[in-house]
Coordinates of C-alpha atoms in Angstrom, one line a residue:
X1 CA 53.6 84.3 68.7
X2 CA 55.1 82.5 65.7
X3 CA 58.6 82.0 66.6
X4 CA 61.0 81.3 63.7
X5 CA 63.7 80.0 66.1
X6 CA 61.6 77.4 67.9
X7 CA 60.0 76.1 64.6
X8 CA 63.9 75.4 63.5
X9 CA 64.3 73.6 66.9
X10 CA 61.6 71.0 66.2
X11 CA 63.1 70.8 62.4
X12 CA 66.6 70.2 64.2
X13 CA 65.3 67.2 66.4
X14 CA 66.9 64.4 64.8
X15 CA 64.9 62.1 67.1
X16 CA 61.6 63.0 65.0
X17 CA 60.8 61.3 62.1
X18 CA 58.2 62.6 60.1
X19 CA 55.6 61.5 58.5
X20 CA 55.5 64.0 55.7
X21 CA 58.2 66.9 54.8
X22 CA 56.7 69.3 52.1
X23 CA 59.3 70.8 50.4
X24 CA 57.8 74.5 48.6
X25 CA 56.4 76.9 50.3
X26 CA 53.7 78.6 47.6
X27 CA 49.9 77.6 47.0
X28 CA 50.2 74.5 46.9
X29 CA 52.8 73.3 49.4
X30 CA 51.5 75.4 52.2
X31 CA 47.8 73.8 51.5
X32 CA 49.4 70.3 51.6
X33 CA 51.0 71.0 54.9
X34 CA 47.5 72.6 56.5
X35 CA 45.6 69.8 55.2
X36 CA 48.5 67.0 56.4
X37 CA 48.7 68.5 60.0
X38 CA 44.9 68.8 60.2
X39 CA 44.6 65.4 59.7
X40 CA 47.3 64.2 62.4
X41 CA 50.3 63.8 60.5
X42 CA 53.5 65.2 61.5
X43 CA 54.7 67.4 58.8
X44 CA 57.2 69.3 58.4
X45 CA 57.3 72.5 55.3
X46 CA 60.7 73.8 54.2
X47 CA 60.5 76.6 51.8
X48 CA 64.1 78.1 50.3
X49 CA 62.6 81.6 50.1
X50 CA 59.7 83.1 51.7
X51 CA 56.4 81.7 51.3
X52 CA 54.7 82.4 47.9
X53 CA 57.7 84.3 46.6
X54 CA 57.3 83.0 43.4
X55 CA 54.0 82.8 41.7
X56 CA 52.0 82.2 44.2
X57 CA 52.2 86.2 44.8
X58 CA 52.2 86.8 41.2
X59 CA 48.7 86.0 40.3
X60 CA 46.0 88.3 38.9
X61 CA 44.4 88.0 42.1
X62 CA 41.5 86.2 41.5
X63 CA 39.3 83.5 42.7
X64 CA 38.0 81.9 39.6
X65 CA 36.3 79.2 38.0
X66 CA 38.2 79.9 34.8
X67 CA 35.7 81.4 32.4
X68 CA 38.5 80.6 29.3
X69 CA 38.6 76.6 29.8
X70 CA 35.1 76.8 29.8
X71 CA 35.3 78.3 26.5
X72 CA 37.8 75.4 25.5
X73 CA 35.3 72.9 26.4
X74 CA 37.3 72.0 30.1
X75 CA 34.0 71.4 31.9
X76 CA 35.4 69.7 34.5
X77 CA 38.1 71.6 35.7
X78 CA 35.5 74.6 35.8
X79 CA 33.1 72.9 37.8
X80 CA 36.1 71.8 40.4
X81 CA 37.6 75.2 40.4
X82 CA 33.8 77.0 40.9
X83 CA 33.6 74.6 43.8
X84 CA 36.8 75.0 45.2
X85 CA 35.9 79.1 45.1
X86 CA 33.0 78.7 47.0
X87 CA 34.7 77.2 49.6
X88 CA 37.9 80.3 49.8
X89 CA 35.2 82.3 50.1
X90 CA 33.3 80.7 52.8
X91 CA 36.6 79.6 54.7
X92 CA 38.0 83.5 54.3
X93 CA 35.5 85.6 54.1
X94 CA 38.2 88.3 55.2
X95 CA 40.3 87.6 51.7
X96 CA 37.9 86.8 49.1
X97 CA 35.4 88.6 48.0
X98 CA 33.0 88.6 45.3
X99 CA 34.0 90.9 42.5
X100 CA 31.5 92.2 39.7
X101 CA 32.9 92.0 36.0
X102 CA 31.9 93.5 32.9
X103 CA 32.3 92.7 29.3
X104 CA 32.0 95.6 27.4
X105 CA 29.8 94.5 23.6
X106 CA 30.8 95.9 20.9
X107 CA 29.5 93.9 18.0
X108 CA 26.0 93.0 17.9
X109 CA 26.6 89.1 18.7
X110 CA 28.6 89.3 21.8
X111 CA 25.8 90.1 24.0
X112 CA 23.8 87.3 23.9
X113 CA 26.5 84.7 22.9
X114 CA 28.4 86.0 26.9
X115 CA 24.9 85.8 28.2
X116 CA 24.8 82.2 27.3
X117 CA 28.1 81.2 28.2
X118 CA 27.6 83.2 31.7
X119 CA 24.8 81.8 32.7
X120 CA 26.2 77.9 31.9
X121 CA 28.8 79.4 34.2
X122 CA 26.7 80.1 37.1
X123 CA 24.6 76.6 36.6
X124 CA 27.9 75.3 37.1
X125 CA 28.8 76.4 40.1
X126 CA 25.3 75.7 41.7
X127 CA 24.8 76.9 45.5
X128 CA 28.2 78.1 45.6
X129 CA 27.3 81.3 42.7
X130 CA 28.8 84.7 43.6
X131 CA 25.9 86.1 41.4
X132 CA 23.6 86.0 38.6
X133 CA 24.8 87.0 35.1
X134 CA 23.2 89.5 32.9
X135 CA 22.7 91.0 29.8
X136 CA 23.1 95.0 30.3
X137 CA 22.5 98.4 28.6
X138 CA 25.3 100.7 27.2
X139 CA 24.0 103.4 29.6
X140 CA 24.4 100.5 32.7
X141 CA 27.6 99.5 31.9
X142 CA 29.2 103.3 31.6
X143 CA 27.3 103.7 35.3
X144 CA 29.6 100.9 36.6
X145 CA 33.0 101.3 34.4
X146 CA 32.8 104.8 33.7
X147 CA 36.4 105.1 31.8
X148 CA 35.4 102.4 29.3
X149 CA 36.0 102.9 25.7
X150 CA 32.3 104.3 24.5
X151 CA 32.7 104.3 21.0
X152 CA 30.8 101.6 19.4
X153 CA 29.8 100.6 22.5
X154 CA 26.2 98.7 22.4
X155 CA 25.8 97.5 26.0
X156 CA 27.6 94.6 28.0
X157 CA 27.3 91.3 30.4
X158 CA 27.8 91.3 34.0
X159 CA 28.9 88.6 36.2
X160 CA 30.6 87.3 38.9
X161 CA 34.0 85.8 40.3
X162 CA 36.3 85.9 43.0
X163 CA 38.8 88.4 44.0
X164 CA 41.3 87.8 46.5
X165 CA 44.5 88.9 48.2
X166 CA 47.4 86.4 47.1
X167 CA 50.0 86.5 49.3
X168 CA 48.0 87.1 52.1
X169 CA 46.0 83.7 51.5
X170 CA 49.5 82.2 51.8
X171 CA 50.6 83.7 55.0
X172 CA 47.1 82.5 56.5
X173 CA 47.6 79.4 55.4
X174 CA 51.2 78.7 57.1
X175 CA 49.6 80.4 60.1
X176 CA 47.0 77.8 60.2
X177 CA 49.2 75.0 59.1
X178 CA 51.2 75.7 62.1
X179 CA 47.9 76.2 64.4
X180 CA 47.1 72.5 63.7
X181 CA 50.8 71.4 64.5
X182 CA 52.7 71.5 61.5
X183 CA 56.4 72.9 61.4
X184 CA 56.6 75.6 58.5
X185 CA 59.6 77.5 58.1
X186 CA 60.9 80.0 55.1
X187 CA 64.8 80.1 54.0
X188 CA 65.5 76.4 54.5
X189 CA 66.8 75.3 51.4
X190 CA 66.6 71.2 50.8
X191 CA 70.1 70.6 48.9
X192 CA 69.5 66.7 49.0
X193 CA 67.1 63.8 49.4
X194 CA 68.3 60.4 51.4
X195 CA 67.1 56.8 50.6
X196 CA 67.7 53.6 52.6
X197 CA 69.0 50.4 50.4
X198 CA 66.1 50.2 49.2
X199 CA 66.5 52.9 47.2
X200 CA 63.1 54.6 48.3
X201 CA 63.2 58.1 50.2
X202 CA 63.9 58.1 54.0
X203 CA 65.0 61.5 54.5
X204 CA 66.4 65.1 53.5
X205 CA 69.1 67.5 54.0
X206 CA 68.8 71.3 54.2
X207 CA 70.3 74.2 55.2
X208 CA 68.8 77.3 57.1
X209 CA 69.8 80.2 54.5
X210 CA 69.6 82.6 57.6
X211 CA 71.9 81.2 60.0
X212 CA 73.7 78.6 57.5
X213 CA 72.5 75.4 60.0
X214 CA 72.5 72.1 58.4
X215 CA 69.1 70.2 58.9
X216 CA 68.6 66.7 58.2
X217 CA 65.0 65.6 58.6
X218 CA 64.3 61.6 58.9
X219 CA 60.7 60.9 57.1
X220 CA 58.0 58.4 55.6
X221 CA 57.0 60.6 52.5
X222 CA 59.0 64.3 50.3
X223 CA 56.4 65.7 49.0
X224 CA 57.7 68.2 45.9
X225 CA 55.5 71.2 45.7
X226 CA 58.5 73.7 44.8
X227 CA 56.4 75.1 41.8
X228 CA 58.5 76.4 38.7
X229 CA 61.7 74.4 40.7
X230 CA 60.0 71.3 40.6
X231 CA 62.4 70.2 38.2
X232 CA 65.1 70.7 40.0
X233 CA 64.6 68.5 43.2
X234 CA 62.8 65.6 40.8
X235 CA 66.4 65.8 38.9
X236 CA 68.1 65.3 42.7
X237 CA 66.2 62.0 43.0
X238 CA 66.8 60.7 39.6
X239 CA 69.4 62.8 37.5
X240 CA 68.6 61.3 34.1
X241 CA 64.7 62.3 34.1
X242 CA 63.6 64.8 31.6
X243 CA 62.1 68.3 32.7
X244 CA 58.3 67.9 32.9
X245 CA 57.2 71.7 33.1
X246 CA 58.3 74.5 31.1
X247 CA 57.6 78.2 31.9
X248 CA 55.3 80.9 30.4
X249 CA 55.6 84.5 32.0
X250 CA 52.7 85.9 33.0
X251 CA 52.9 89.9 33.1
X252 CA 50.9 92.4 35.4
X253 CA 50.9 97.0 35.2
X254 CA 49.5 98.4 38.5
X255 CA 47.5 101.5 37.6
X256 CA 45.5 104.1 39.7
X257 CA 42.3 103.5 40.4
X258 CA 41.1 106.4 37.7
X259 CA 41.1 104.5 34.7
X260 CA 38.5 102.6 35.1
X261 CA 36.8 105.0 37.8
X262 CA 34.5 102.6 39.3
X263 CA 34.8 99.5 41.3
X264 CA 34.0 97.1 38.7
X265 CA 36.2 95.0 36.8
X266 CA 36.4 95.4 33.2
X267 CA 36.7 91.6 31.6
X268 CA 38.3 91.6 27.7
X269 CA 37.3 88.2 26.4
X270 CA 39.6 87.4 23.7
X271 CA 42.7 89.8 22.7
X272 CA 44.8 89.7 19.9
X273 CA 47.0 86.8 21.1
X274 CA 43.8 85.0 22.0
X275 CA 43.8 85.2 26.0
X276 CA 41.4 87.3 28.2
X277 CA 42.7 90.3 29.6
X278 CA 41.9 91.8 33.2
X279 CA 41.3 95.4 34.7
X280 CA 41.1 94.3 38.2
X281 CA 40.5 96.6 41.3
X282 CA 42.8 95.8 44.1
X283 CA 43.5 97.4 46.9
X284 CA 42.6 101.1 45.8
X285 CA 44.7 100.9 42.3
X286 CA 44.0 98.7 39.1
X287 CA 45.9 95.3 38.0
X288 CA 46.1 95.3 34.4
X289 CA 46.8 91.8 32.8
X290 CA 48.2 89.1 31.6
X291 CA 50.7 88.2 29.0
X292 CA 51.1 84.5 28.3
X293 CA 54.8 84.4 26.9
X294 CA 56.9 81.1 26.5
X295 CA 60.5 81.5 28.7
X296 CA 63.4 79.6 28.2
X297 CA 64.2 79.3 32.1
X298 CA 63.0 79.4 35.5
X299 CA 64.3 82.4 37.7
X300 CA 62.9 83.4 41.3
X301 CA 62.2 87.4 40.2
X302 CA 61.4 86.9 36.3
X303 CA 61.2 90.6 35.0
X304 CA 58.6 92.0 32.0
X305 CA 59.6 92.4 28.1
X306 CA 59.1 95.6 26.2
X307 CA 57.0 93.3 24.3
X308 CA 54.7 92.0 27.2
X309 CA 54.5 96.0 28.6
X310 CA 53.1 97.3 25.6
X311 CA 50.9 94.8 24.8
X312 CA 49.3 95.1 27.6
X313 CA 49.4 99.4 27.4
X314 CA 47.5 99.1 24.1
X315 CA 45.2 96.2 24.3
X316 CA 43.9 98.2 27.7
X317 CA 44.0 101.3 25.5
X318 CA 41.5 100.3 23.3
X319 CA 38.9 99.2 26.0
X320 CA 39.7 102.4 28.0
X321 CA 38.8 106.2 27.6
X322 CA 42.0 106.9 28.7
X323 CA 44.9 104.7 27.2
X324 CA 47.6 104.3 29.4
X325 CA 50.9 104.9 29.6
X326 CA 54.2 104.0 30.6
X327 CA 54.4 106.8 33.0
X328 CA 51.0 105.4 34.8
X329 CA 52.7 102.2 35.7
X330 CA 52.9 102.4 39.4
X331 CA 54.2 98.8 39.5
X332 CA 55.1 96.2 37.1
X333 CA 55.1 92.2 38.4
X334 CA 56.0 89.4 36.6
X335 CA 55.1 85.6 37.4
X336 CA 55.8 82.2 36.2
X337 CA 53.5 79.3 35.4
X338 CA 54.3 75.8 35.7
X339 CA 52.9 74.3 32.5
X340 CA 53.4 71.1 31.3
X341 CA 56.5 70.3 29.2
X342 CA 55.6 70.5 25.6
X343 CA 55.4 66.9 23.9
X344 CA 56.8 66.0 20.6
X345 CA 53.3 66.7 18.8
X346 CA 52.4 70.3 20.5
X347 CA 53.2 73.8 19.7
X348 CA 55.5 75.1 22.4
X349 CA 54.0 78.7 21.6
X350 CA 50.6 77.7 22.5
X351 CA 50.7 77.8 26.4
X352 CA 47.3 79.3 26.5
X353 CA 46.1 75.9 25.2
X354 CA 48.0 73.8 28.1
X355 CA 45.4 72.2 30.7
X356 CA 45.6 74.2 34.1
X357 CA 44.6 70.9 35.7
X358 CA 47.4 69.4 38.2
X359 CA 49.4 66.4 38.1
X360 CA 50.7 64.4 40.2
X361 CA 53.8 61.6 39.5
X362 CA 55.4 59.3 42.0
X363 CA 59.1 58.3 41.4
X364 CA 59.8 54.8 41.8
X365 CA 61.8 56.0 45.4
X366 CA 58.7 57.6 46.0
X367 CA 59.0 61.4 45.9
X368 CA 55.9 63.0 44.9
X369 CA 55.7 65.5 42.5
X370 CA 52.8 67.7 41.9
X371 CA 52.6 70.2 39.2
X372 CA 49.9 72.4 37.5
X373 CA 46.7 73.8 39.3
X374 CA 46.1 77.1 39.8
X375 CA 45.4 79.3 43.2
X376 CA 41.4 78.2 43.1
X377 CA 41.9 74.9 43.0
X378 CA 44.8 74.9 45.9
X379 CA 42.7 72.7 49.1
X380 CA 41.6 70.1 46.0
X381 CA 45.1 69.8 44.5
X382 CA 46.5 69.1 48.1
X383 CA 43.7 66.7 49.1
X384 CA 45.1 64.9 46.6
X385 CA 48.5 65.2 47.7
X386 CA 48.4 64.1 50.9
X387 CA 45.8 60.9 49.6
X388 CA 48.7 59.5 47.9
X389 CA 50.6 60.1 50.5
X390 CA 49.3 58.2 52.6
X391 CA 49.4 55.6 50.1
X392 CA 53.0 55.7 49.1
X393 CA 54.2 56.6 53.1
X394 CA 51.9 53.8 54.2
X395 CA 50.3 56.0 56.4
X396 CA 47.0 55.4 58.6
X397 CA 44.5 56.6 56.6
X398 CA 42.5 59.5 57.6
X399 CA 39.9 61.8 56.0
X400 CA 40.9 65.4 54.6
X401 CA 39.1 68.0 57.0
X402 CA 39.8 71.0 55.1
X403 CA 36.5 71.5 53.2
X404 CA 35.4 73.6 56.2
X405 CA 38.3 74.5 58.0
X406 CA 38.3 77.7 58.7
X407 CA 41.8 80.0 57.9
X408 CA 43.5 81.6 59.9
X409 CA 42.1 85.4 60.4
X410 CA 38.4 84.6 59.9
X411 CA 36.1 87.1 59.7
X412 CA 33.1 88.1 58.4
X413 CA 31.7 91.3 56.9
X414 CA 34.8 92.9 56.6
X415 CA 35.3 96.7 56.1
X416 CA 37.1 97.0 52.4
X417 CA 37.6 100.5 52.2
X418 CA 41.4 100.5 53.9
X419 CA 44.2 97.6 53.5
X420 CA 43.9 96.5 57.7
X421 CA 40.9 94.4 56.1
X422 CA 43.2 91.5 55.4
X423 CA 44.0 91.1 58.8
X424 CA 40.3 89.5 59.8
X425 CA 40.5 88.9 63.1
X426 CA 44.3 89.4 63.8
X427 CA 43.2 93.4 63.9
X428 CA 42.5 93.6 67.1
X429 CA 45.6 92.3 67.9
X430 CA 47.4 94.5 65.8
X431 CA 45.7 97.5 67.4
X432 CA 46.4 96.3 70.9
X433 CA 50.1 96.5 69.7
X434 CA 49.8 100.3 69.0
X435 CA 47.6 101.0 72.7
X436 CA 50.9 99.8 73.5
X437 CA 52.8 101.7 72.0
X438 CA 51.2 104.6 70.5
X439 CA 54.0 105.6 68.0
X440 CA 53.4 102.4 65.8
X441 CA 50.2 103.8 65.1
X442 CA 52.1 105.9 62.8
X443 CA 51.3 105.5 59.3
X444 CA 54.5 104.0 57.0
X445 CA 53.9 107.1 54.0
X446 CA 50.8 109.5 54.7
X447 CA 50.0 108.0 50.9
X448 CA 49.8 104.7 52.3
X449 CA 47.5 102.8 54.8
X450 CA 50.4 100.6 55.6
X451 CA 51.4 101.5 59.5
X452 CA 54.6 100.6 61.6
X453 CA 52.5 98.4 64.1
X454 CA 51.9 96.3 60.8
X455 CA 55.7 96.1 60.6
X456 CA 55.7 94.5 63.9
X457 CA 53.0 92.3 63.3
X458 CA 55.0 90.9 60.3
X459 CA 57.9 89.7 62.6
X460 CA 56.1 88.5 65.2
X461 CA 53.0 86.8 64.0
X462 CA 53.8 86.0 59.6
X463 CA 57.8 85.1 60.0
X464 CA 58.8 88.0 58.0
X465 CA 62.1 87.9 57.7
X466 CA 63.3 90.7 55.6
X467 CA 62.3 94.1 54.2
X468 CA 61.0 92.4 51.0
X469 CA 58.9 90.1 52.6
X470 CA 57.2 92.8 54.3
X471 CA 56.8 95.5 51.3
X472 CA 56.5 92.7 48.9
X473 CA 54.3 89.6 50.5
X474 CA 53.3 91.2 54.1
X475 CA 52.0 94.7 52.6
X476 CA 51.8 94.2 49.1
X477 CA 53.8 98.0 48.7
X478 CA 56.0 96.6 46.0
X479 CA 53.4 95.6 43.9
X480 CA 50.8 98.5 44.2
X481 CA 53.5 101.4 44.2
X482 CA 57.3 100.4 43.8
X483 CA 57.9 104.4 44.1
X484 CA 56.6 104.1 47.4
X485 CA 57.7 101.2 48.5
X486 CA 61.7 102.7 47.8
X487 CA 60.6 105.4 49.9
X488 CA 59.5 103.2 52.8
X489 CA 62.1 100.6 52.8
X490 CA 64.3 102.5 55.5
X491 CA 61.8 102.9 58.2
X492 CA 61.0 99.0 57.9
X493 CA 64.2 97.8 57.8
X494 CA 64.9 100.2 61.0
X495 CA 61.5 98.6 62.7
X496 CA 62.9 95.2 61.5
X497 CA 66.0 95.6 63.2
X498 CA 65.0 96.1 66.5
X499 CA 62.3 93.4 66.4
X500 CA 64.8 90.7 65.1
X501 CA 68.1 92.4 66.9
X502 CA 69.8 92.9 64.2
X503 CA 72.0 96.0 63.9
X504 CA 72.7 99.0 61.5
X505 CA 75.5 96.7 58.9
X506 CA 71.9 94.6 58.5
X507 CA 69.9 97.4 58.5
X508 CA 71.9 99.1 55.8
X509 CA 72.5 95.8 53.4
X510 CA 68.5 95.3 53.8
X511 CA 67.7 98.7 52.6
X512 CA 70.1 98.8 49.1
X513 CA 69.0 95.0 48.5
X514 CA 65.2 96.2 48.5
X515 CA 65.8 98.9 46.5
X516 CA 67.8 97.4 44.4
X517 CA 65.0 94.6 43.9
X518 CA 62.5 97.6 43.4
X519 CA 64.0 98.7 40.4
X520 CA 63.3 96.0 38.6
X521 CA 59.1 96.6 39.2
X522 CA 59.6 100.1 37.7
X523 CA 59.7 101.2 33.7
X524 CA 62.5 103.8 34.9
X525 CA 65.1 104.4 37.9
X526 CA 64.1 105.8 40.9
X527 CA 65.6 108.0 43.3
X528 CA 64.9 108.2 46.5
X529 CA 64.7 111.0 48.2
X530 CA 66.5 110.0 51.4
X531 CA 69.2 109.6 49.3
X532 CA 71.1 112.6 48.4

């Protein structure tokens, strides 16, 4: 059992003194943790949410080489990232997957000018190649994406990338961090860094958000992997620095499974505002995205413009028999990138042209910042991470292990066709629970796979803490059918109760804070209909 509680204790022990505290509890910090324990180190991961609450859940849910920075010449961050994917898939096999993609041709060019490009894609990723690309008919391409837009349609390209559960990577990951003797913890906020005379970091202070206990951590190396916040805690250690990332908003519409009515992904290769955009299947419905919109601020639940909505409703429209509407958005998710802060000399509106590659800067007190990346490229981006940690921590040098380190849940040859495939290996467990007690073998919505033993399981074994971090990050119900998800919230937060001991005040805040929350991932207010 994961145990919240104890984890705190070791984080309370002011005897300890850590070698590294990772402060962020998305992609990135989680993977620097895993890869700092499994090494030796004793780190320690303090995250002021729940893990991956920002974008790290808010991705398109792929597992990519990035077929776009190819086509801006970025050769080397392809080749890293196509790496990098082989290895999610061959260190969880339960969560990624490959995924067949289509572009549909329409003009008499694209055909073999994709084939090319495709097939420079799969020489680049070598051994590690989900598939081969290639050139198909009109009547091929209709077989696989039946509810694609067949007028003027001449016949397509096929190929292959990743595909991948987001949130559930992350929880895997703290699961494994803590496996190899990390201590990770959600809703531990750091308000402060330390240094000795010296001026260089010694320490941190933070509060547990749950209980309100102040926690001050002694330690050789902060690393800074807080994402869009990063900002924030680089302006803690040295208030006069200027912001180095500004955010664009990334936009995604859930849609049933009908409109593409196959399980192929449908690929759009350059739109209007000069991105790609996505038809994804995921999890029995359709992700539709993204927007790449420039944002004034970071926020921890950014919400989708008008503008962003229907941009994404018509640019789908015209690749899709069926155009959809705003009455087909089951769900509506917004995320926000990191990207570097725009210099004097570039155009602040073009984010799509800002290198996904990561960065990493060193204060003079010696807080390291990383920034950038993407989910692909996580294990690299934290190699790196803990590398110069150990040279600015002065810490024995040891080799990264994580290349084939499996994660947490393991398992090949998974059965896709029902959502108890991300567990992997935990399933059993989670099965044993219900033998145990048959009534948590009850399903959550009889329109859902989601059961109550999964509840449980989310308490017990992935720290979940509240009833969004079970519909949102634990289940993925939020994001796949906010409807539903509303409808659900009270038998969670009733399960939830009894597993953490709360009572019916906490029961009842949980429920209108969720739904509440919900509201915002819907194009119109819903009503419940347990409440009358």
């Amino acid at each position: 059992m994961i145990n919240r509680d104890y984890i705190l204790k070791q984080l309370t022990d002011s005897s300890t003194e850590w070698d590294i505290v990772v402060v962020g509890g998305g992609a990135t910090g989680l993977g620097t943790a895993l890869d700092a324990a499994s090494r030796g180190y004793k780190v320690a991961l303090l995250e002021q949410h729940d893990f991956t609450k920002a974008t790290s859940s808010r991705s398109t849910k792929l597992v990519h080489g990035g077929v776009r920075y190819l086509a801006q010449g970025d050769v080397s961050l392809v080749i890293e990232a196509l790496h990098e994917r082989g290895l999610m898939r061959i260190n969880a096999p339960h969560l990624v997957k490959s995924q067949r993609f289509i572009i549909g041709n329409y003009r008499w060019w694209e055909k073999p000018f994709y084939t090319i490009g495709l097939t420079l894609y799969d020489v680049l990723a070598g051994k590690k190649g989900l598939g081969r690309s290639l050139p198909m008919s009109k009547k091929s391409v209709i077989k696989e994406i039946p509810q694609i837009q067949q007028n003027g349609l001449q016949g397509g390209v096929v190929y292959y990338d990743g595909q991948f559960d987001d949130s559930r990577m992350g929880i895997n990951l703290m699961q494994t961090a803590i496996e190899q003797g990390a201590a990770a913890a959600n809703y531990v906020k750091v308000n402060d860094i330390e240094k000795d005379k010296e001026g260089k970091i010694c320490g941190v202070i933070a509060q547990d958000q749950i209980n309100g206990t102040i926690l001050k951590l002694k330690t050789k190396v902060v690393v800074n992997a807080t994402g869009i916040f990063v900002d924030n805690l680089m302006q803690k250690d040295n208030p006069h620095i200027d912001n180095i990332v500004r955010p664009s908003q990334g936009v995604h519409l859930v849609v049933d499974k009908s409109f593409l009515g196959g399980d192929s992904a449908l690929m759009v290769p350059k739109t209007s505002d000069g991105r790609v955009l996505f038809g994804v299947p995921w999890h029995g419905k359709v992700v539709l995205g993204t927007t790449d919109t420039p944002m004034n601020e970071f926020v921890l639940e950014p919400k989708a413009l008008d503008s962003e909505i229907e941009f994404i409703l018509k640019t789908a429209g015209q690749y899709l028999a069926k155009q959809p509407k705003r009455e087909d958005v089951l769900s509506v998710f917004a995320g926000l990138r990191p990207l570097a802060a725009p210099t004097k000399s570039s155009n602040p509106q073009k984010t799509k042209e800002i290198s996904r590659s990561h960065k990493l800067v060193t204060s003079e007190s010696g807080l390291i910042t990383i920034t950038g990346g993407k989910w692909t490229t996580y294990r690299d981006m934290a190699k790196d991470v803990v590398d110069k940690s150990i040279e600015v921590g002065h810490l024995q040098a040891v080799e990264c292990k994580t290349e084939e380190l499996r994660i947490h849940g393991y398992q090949e040859n998974v059965d896709r066709s029902n959502f108890n495939y991300v567990y992997g290996s935990d399933w059993s467990s989670i099965l044993k629970i219900e033998k145990e007690n048959p009534e948590l073998a009850q399903k959550l919505h009889p329109e859902l796979d989601y059961t109550k033993s999964m509840v449980v399981w989310a308490v017990r074994e992935e720290m979940a803490q509240t009833v969004e971090d079970v519909l949102s990050r634990r289940l993925r119900a939020l994001l796949l059918d906010a409807r539903l998800s509303i409808e659900i919230a009270p038998t969670v937060a009733s399960i939830m109760s009894k597993e953490l001991g709360k009572d019916a005040i906490w029961e009842k805040d949980q429920i209108s804070q969720f739904v509440n929350l919900a509201q915002d991932y819907l194009l119109k207010p819903y009503k419940p209909s347990w409440r009358t």
